[in-house]
Coordinates of C-alpha atoms and ligand atoms in Angstrom, one line a residue:
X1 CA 0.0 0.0 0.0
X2 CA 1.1 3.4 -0.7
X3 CA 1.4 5.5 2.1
X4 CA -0.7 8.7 2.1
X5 CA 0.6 11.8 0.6
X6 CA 0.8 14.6 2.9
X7 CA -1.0 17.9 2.2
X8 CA -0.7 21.1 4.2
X9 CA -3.4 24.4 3.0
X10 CA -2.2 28.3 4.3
X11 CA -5.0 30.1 4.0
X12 CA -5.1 34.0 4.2
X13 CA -8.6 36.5 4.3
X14 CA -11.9 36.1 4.5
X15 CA -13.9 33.0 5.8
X16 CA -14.7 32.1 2.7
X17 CA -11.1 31.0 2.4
X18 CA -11.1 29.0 5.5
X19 CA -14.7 27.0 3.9
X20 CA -13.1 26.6 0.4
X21 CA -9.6 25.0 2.2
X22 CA -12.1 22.3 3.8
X23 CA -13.7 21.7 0.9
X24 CA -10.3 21.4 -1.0
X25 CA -9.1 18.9 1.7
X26 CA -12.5 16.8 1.2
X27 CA -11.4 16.8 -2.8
X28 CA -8.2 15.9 -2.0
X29 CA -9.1 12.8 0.5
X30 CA -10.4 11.3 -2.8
X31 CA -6.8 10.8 -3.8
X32 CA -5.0 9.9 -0.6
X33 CA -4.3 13.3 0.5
X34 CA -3.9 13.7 4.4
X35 CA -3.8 17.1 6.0
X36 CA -0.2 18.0 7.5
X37 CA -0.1 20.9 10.1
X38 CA 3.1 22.0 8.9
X39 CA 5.0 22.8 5.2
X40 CA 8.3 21.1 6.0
X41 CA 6.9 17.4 5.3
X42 CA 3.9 18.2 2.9
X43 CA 4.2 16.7 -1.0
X44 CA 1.7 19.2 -1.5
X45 CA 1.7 22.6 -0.6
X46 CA -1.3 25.1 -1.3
X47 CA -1.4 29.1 -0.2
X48 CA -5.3 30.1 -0.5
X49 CA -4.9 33.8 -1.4
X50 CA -6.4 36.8 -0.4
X51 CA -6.1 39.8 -2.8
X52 CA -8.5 41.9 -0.9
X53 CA -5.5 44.9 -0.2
X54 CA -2.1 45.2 -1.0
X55 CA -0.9 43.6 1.7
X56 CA -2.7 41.0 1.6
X57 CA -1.9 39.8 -1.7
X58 CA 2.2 40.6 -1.5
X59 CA 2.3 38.6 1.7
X60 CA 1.7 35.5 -1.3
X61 CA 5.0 36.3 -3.1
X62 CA 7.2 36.3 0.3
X63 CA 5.5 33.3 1.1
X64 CA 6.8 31.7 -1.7
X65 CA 10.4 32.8 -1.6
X66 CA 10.5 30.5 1.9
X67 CA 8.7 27.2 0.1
X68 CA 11.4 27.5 -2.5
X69 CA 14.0 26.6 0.5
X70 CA 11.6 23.9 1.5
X71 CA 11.1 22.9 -1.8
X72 CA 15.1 22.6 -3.1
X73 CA 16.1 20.9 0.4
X74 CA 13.3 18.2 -0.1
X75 CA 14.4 17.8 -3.7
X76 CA 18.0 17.2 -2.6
X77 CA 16.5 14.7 -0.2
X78 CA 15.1 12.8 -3.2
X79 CA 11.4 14.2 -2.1
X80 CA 8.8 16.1 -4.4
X81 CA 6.9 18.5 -3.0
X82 CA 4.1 20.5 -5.2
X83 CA 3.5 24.0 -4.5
X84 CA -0.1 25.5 -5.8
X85 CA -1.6 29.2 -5.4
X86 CA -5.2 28.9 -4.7
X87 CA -7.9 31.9 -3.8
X88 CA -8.2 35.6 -5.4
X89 CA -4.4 36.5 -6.1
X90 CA -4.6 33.0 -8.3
X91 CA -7.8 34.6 -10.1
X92 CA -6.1 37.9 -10.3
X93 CA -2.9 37.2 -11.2
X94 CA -2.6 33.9 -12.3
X95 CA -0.6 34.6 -15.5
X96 CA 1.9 36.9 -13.2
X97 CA 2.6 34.4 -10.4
X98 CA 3.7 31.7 -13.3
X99 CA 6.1 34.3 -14.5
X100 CA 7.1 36.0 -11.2
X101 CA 7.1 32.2 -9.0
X102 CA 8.5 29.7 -11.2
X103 CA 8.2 27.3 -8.0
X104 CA 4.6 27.0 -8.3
X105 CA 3.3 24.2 -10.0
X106 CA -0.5 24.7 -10.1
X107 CA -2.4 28.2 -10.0
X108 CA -6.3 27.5 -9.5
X109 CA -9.1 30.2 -8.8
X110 CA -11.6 29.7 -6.7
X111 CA -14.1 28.6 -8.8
X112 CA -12.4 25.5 -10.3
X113 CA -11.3 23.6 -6.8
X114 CA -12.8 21.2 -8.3
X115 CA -10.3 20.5 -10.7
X116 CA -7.8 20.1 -8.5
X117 CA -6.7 16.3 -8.9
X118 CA -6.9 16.9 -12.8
X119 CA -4.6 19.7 -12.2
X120 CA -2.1 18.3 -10.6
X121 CA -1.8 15.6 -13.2
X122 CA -1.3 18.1 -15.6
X123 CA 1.5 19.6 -13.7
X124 CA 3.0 16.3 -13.4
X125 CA 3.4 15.6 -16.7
X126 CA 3.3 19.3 -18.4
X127 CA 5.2 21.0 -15.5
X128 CA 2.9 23.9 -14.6
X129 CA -0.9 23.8 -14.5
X130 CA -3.2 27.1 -14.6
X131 CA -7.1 27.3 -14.1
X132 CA -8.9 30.2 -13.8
X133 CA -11.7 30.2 -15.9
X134 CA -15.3 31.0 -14.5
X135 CA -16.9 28.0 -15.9
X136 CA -20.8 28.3 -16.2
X137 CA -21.4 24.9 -14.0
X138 CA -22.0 25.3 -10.5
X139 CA -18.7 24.5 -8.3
X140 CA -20.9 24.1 -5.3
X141 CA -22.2 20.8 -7.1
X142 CA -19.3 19.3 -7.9
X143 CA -17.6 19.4 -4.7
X144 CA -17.4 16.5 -2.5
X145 CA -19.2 16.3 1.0
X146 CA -17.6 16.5 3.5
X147 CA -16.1 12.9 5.2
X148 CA -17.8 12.0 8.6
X149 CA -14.3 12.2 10.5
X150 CA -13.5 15.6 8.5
X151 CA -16.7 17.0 9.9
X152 CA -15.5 15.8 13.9
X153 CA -12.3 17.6 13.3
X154 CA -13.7 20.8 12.6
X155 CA -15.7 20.9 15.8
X156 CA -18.7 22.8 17.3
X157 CA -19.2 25.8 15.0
X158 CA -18.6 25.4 10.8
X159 CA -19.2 27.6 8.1
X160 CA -21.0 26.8 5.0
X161 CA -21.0 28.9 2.1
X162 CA -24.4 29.2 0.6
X163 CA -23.5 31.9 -1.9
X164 CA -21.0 33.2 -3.6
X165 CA -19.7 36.4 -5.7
X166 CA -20.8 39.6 -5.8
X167 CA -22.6 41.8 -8.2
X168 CA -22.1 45.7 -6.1
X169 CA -19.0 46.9 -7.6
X170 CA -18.2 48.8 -4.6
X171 CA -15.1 51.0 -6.4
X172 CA -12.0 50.0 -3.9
X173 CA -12.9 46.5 -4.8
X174 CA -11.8 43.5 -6.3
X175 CA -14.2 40.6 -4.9
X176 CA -16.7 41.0 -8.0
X177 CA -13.8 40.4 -10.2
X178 CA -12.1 37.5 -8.5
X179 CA -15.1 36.2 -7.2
X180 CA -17.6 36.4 -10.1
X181 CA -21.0 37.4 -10.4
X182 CA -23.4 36.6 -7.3
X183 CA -24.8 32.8 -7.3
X184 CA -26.8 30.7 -4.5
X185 CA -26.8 27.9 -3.7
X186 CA -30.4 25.8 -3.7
X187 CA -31.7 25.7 -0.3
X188 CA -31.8 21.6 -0.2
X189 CA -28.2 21.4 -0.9
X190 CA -27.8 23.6 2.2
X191 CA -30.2 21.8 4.4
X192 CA -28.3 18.4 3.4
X193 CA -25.0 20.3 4.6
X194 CA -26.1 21.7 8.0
X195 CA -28.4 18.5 8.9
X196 CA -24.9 16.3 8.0
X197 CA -22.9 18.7 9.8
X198 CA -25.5 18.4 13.0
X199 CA -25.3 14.9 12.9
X200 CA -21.7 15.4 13.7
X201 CA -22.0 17.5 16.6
X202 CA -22.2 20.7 15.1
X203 CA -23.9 23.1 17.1
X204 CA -23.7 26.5 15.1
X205 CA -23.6 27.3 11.9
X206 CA -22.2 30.5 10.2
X207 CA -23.9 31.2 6.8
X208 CA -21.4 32.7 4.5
X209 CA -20.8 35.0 1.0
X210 CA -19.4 37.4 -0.1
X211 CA -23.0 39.5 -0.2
X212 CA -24.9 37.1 2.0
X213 CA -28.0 38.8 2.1
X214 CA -28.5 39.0 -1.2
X215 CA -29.3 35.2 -1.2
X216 CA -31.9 34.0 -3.5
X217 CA -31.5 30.4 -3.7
X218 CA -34.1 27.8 -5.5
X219 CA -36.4 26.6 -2.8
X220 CA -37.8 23.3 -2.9
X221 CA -41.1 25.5 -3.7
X222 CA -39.7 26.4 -7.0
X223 CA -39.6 29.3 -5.5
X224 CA -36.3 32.1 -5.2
X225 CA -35.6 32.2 -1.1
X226 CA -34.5 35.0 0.7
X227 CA -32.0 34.6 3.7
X228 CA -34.4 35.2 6.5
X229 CA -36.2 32.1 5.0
X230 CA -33.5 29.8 4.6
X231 CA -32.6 30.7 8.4
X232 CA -35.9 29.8 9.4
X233 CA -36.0 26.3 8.0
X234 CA -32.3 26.1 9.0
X235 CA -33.7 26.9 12.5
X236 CA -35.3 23.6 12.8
X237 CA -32.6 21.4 12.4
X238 CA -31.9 19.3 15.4
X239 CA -28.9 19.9 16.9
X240 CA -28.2 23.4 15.5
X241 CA -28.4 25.9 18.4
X242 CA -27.0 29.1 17.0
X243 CA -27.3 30.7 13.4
X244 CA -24.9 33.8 12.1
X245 CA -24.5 34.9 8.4
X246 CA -21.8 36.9 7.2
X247 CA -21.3 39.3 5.3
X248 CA -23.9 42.0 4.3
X249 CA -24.9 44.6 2.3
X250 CA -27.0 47.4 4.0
X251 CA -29.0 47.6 1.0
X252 CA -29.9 44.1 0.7
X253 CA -31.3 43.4 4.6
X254 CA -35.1 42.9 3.2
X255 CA -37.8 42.2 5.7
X256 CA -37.3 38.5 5.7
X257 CA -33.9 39.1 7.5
X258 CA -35.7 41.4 10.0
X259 CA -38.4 39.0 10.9
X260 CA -36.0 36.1 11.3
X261 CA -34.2 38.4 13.7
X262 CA -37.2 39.3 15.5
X263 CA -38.2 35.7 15.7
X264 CA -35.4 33.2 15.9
X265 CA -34.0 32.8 19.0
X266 CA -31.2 30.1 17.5
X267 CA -30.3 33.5 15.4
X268 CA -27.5 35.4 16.8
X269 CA -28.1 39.2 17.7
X270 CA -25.1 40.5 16.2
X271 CA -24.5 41.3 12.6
X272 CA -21.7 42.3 10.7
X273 CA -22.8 45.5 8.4
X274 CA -20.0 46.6 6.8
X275 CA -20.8 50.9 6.1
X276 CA -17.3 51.9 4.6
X277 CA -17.4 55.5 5.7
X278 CA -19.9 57.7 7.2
X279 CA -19.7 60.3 4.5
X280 CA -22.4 60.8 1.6
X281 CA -20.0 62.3 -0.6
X282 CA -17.4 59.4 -0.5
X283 CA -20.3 56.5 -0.2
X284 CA -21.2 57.7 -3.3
X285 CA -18.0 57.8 -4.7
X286 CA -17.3 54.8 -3.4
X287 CA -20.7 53.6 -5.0
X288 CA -22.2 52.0 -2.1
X289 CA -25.5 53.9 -3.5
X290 CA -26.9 54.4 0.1
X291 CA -26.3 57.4 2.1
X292 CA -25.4 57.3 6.1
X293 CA -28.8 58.6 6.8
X294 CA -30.5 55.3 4.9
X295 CA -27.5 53.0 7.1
X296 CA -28.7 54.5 10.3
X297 CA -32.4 53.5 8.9
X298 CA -31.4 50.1 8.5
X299 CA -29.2 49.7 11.7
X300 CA -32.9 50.7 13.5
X301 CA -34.4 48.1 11.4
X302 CA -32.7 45.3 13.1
X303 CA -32.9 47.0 16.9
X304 CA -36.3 47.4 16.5
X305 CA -36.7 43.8 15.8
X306 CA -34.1 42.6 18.8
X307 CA -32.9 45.2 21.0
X308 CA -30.1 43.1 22.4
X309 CA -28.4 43.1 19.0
X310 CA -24.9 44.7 18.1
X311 CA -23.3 45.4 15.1
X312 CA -20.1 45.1 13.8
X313 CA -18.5 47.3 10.6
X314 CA -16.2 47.6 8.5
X315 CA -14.2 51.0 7.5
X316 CA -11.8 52.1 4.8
X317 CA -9.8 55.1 5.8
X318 CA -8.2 57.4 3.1
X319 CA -10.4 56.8 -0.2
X320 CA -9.4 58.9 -2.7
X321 CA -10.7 62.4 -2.7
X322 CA -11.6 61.8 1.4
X323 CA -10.9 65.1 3.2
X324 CA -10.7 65.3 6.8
X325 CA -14.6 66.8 6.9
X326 CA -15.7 63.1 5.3
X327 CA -13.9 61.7 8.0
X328 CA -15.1 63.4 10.9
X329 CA -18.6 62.5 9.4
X330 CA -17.2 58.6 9.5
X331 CA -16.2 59.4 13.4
X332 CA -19.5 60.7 13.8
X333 CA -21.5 57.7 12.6
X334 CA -19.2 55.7 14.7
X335 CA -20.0 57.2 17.6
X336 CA -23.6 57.5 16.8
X337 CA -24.4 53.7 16.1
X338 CA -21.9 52.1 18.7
X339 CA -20.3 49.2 17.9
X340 CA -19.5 45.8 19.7
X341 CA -16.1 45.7 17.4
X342 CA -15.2 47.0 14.1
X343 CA -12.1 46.4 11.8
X344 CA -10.6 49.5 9.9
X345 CA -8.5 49.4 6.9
X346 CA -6.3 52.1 4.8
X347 CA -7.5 52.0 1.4
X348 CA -5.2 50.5 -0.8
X349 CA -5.8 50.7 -4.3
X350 CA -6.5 47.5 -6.7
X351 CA -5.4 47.6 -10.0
X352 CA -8.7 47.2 -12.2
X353 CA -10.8 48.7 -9.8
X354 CA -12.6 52.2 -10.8
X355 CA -11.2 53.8 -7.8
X356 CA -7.3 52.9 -8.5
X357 CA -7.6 55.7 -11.4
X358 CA -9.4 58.3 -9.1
X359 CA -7.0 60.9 -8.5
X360 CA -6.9 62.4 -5.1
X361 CA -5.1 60.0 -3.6
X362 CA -4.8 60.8 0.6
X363 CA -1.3 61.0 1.8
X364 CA 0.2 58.1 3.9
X365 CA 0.6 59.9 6.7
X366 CA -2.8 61.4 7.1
X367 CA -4.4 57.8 6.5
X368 CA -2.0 56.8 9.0
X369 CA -3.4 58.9 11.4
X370 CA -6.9 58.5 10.6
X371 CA -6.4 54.9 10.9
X372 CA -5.0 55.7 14.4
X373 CA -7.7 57.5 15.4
X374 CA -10.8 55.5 13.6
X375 CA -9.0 52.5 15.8
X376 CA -8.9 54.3 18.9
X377 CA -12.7 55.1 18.7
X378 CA -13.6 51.8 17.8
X379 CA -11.2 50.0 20.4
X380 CA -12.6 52.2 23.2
X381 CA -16.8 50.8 22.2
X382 CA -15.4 47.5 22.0
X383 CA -13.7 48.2 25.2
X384 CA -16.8 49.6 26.8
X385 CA -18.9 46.5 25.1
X386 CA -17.2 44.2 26.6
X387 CA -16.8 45.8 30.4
X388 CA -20.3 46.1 29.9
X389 CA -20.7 41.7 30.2
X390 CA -19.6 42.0 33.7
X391 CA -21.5 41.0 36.2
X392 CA -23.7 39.6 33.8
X393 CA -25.2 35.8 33.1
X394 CA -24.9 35.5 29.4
X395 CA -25.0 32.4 27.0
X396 CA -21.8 30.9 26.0
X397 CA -21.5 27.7 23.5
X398 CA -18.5 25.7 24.6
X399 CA -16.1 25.1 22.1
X400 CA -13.2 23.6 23.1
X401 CA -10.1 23.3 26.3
X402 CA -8.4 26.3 26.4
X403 CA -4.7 27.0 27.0
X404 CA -4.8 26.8 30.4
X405 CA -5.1 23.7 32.2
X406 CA -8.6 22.8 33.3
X407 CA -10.3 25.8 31.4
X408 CA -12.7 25.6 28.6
X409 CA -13.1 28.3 26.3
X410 CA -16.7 28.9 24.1
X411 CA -18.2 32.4 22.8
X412 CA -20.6 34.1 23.8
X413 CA -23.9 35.8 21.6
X414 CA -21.7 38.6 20.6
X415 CA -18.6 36.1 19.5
X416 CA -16.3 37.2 22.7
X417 CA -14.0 34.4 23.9
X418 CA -15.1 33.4 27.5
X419 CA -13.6 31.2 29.9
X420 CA -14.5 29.3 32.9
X421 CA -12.7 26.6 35.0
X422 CA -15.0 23.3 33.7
X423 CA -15.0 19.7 32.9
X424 CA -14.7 18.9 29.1
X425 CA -17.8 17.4 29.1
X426 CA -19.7 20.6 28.2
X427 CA -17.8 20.9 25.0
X428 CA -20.5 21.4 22.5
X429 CA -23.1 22.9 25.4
X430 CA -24.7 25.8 25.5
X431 CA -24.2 27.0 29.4
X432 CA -25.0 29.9 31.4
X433 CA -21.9 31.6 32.8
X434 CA -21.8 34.5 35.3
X435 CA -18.8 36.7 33.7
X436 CA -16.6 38.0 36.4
X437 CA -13.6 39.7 34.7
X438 CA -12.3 40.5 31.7
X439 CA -8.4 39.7 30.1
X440 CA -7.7 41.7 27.1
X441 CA -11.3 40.3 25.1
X442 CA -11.7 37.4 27.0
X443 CA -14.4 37.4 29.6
X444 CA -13.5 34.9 32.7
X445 CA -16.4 34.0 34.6
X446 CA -17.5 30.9 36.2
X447 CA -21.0 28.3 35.7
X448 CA -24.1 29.5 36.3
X449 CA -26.7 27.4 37.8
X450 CA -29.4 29.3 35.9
X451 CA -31.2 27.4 33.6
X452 CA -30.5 27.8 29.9
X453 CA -32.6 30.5 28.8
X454 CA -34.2 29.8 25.2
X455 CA -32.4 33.5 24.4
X456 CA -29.3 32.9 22.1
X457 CA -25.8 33.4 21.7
X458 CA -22.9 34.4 19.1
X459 CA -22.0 35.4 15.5
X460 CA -18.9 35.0 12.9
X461 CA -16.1 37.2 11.9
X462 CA -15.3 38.1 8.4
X463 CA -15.3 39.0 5.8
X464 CA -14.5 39.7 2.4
X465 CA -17.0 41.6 0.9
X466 CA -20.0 43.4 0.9
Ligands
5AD1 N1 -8.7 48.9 0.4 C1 -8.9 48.9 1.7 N2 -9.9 48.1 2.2 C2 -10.6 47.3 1.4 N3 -11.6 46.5 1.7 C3 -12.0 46.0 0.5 N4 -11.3 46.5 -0.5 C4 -10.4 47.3 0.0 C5 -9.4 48.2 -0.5 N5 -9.2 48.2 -1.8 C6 -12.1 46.3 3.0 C7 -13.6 46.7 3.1 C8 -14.3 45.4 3.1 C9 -13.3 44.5 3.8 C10 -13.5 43.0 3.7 O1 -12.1 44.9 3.3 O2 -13.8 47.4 4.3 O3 -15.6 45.4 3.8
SF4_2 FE1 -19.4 43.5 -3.1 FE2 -18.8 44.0 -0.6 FE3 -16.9 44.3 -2.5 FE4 -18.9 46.0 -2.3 S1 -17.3 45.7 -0.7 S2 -18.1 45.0 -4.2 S3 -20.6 44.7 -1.7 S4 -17.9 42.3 -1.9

């Protein structure tokens, strides 16, 4: 028998990412791949990509400078090892990387995963394989399940992708580009998925897409069905506990969302709305087509529905043209809406994008500073958010032993990290926990002995997109 061939996926960005490296793995098994935790001993070595900022995507090219070493020294110890770019700086730059990286052997976009196996036997006998075609079939059909003992590894909370792409063309970004146009998948497929993954042990499930409230999958109505429907039926799976999607557009949260909010208790009161900036001229500019006025509107939407729900953003500081006015109006909308957490970016401009040719551009330095002082504002609600949990009884879904000896670590409603001193039996348990103190975002606390309230719990972090 031929031993397995060991197979070890880097994945950078959104959780979308994370998903598609499962699903590669699961493709993989299928031809006696075994994950590896570590490069050094892999045969087959793939970087899933982000391309979201600049940063992002030149981290790929450093990356690949130190699996040249690794590749050469297991050559000269008579060892192949394969090296393949996966993810959005594949579908970006595809042709580039097979100039720039002659160590790669496969480049595949995120739509062809697929292909994978195919690839790699063209690599082996061609040297270099590239894929990044949008093919018209679905890729959500032709990739395998997940295997039973794939699905215990990945523990009490999964993501499953139910659509993909995105059709805003938000200026700064590249996500319509690498990702393709917006697709859904049809609601049974996702119901097979989440009931499997409950089987398992999973208790919560994070619905994700680049733009996942624009879902409109087929229904087994015949029907298009929103997100807000596709969370109720999800709702009434056995075994799933908590709901979150991620991530959204403020324009797309129709009523369906609302009502699920207002009436799922397994559905997680804290949503990720990413708002950009809190100026009109530079949303507009920017393209998001709504105003901060029509944001706040939405934002009292959802609190309307469930008043214990908090939001979470994102920002780009320094968009072309931004003067400090727009973003004292961004500071302002911050501090009007209060958020639970929030990540803040300096704009970085992607070639292809509308807003790379703006002119305008805002010097480092003042984005710099902005930066600083968007982070500070932010960090200081988050702060206050989570001082807040003291002294509280909240919800929290154990995930898994922590660090420290005899401490199990789950999340509470809101996604924060809390700890108590427990057995590992109520891994995968929902328990009340009366939250004492708080470590840098952790909250410590201890059991509660009151009963589990039918109120909920938690939400997932990001995010390309939307
Ligand atoms: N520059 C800086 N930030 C960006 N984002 C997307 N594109 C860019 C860009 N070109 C941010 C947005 C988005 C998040 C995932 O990344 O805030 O919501
Ligand atoms: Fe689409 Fe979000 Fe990118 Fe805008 S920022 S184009 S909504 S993925």
């Amino acid at each position: 028998m031929t031993p397995p061939r060991k197979l070890h996926i880097k994945s950078y960005g959104c959780q979308m990412n994370v998903y598609d490296a499962q699903r590669m793995v699961d493709t993989l098994a299928g031809e006696g791949f075994v994950e590896t935790a570590s490069a050094d001993d892999a045969d087959l070595v793939i970087l899933n990509t982000c391309h979201i900022r600049e940063k992002a995507s030149e981290k790929v090219y450093s990356e690949l400078g130190r699996l040249r070493v690794m590749k050469d020294e297991a050559a000269r110890n008579g060892r192949q090892m394969n090296i393949a770019v996966a993810g959005c700086v594949a579908q970006a730059e595809g042709e580039e990387i097979i100039r720039r990286a002659p160590v790669v052997d496969v480049v595949v976009g995120p739509q062809s995963y697929h292909h994978l196996p195919q690839l790699l036997a063209k690599a082996k006998r061609d040297g270099r394989a590239l894929e990044t075609e949008f093919p018209v079939q679905d890729k959500f059909g032709f990739l395998p399940p997940p295997k039973p003992d794939a699905i215990r590894s990945r523990g009490i909370s999964a993501f499953v992708t139910v659509q993909e792409g995105c059709d805003k063309f938000c200026t700064f970004c590249v996500v319509p580009y690498t990702r393709g146009a917006e697709v859904s998948r049809p609601v049974a497929k996702i119901i097979d998925d989440v009931t499997r993954l409950a089987d398992h042990g999973v208790r919560e499930i994070t619905l994700i897409g680049q733009n996942v409230n624009a879902y409109h999958g087929d229904g087994p109505d015949g029907r298009a069905w929103p997100l807000g429907k596709l969370l109720h039926r999800l709702a009434d799976i056995p075994g799933i506990a908590r709901l979150r999607y991620s991530t959204s557009h403020p324009n797309d949260v129709d009523d369906s969302l609302i009502a699920a909010h207002r009436d799922l208790c397994e559905l997680m009161p804290f949503v990720h709305l990413p708002v950009q900036s809190g100026s009109d001229r530079i949303l507009s500019a920017m393209n998001r087509r709504h105003t901060a006025a029509e944001y706040h509107a939405v934002i009292d939407r959802f609190r309307a529905a469930r008043q214990d729900i908090a939001f979470s953003s994102d920002f780009i500081v320094g968009f072309p043209g931004e003067t400090e006015e727009d973003f004292s109006a961004t500071l302002a909308l911050v501090t009007q809406i209060g958020y639970a957490a929030a990540y803040s970016f300096k704009y970085s401009p992607r070639p292809g994008t509308p807003a790379a040719d703006m002119p305008e551009m805002v010097s480092a330095g003042e984005m710099d500073e902005r930066l600083e002082r968007l982070q500070q504002l932010i960090d200081s609600q988050q702060s206050a958010f989570n001082l807040a949990a003291i002294g509280s009884t909240v919800d929290v879904l154990f995930e898994r032993p922590a660090r420290k000896e005899g401490q199990i670590v789950g999340r509470t409603a809101y996604l924060q990290p809390a700890h108590v001193m427990a057995s590992p039996d109520i891994i995968g348990q929902i328990r009340p926990v009366s939250i004492e103190s708080l470590e840098r975002y952790s909250l410590l606390g201890r059991l509660a002995s009151r009963p589990i309230a039918s109120a909920p719990s938690a939400h997932s972090q990001i995010s390309t997109g939307a």
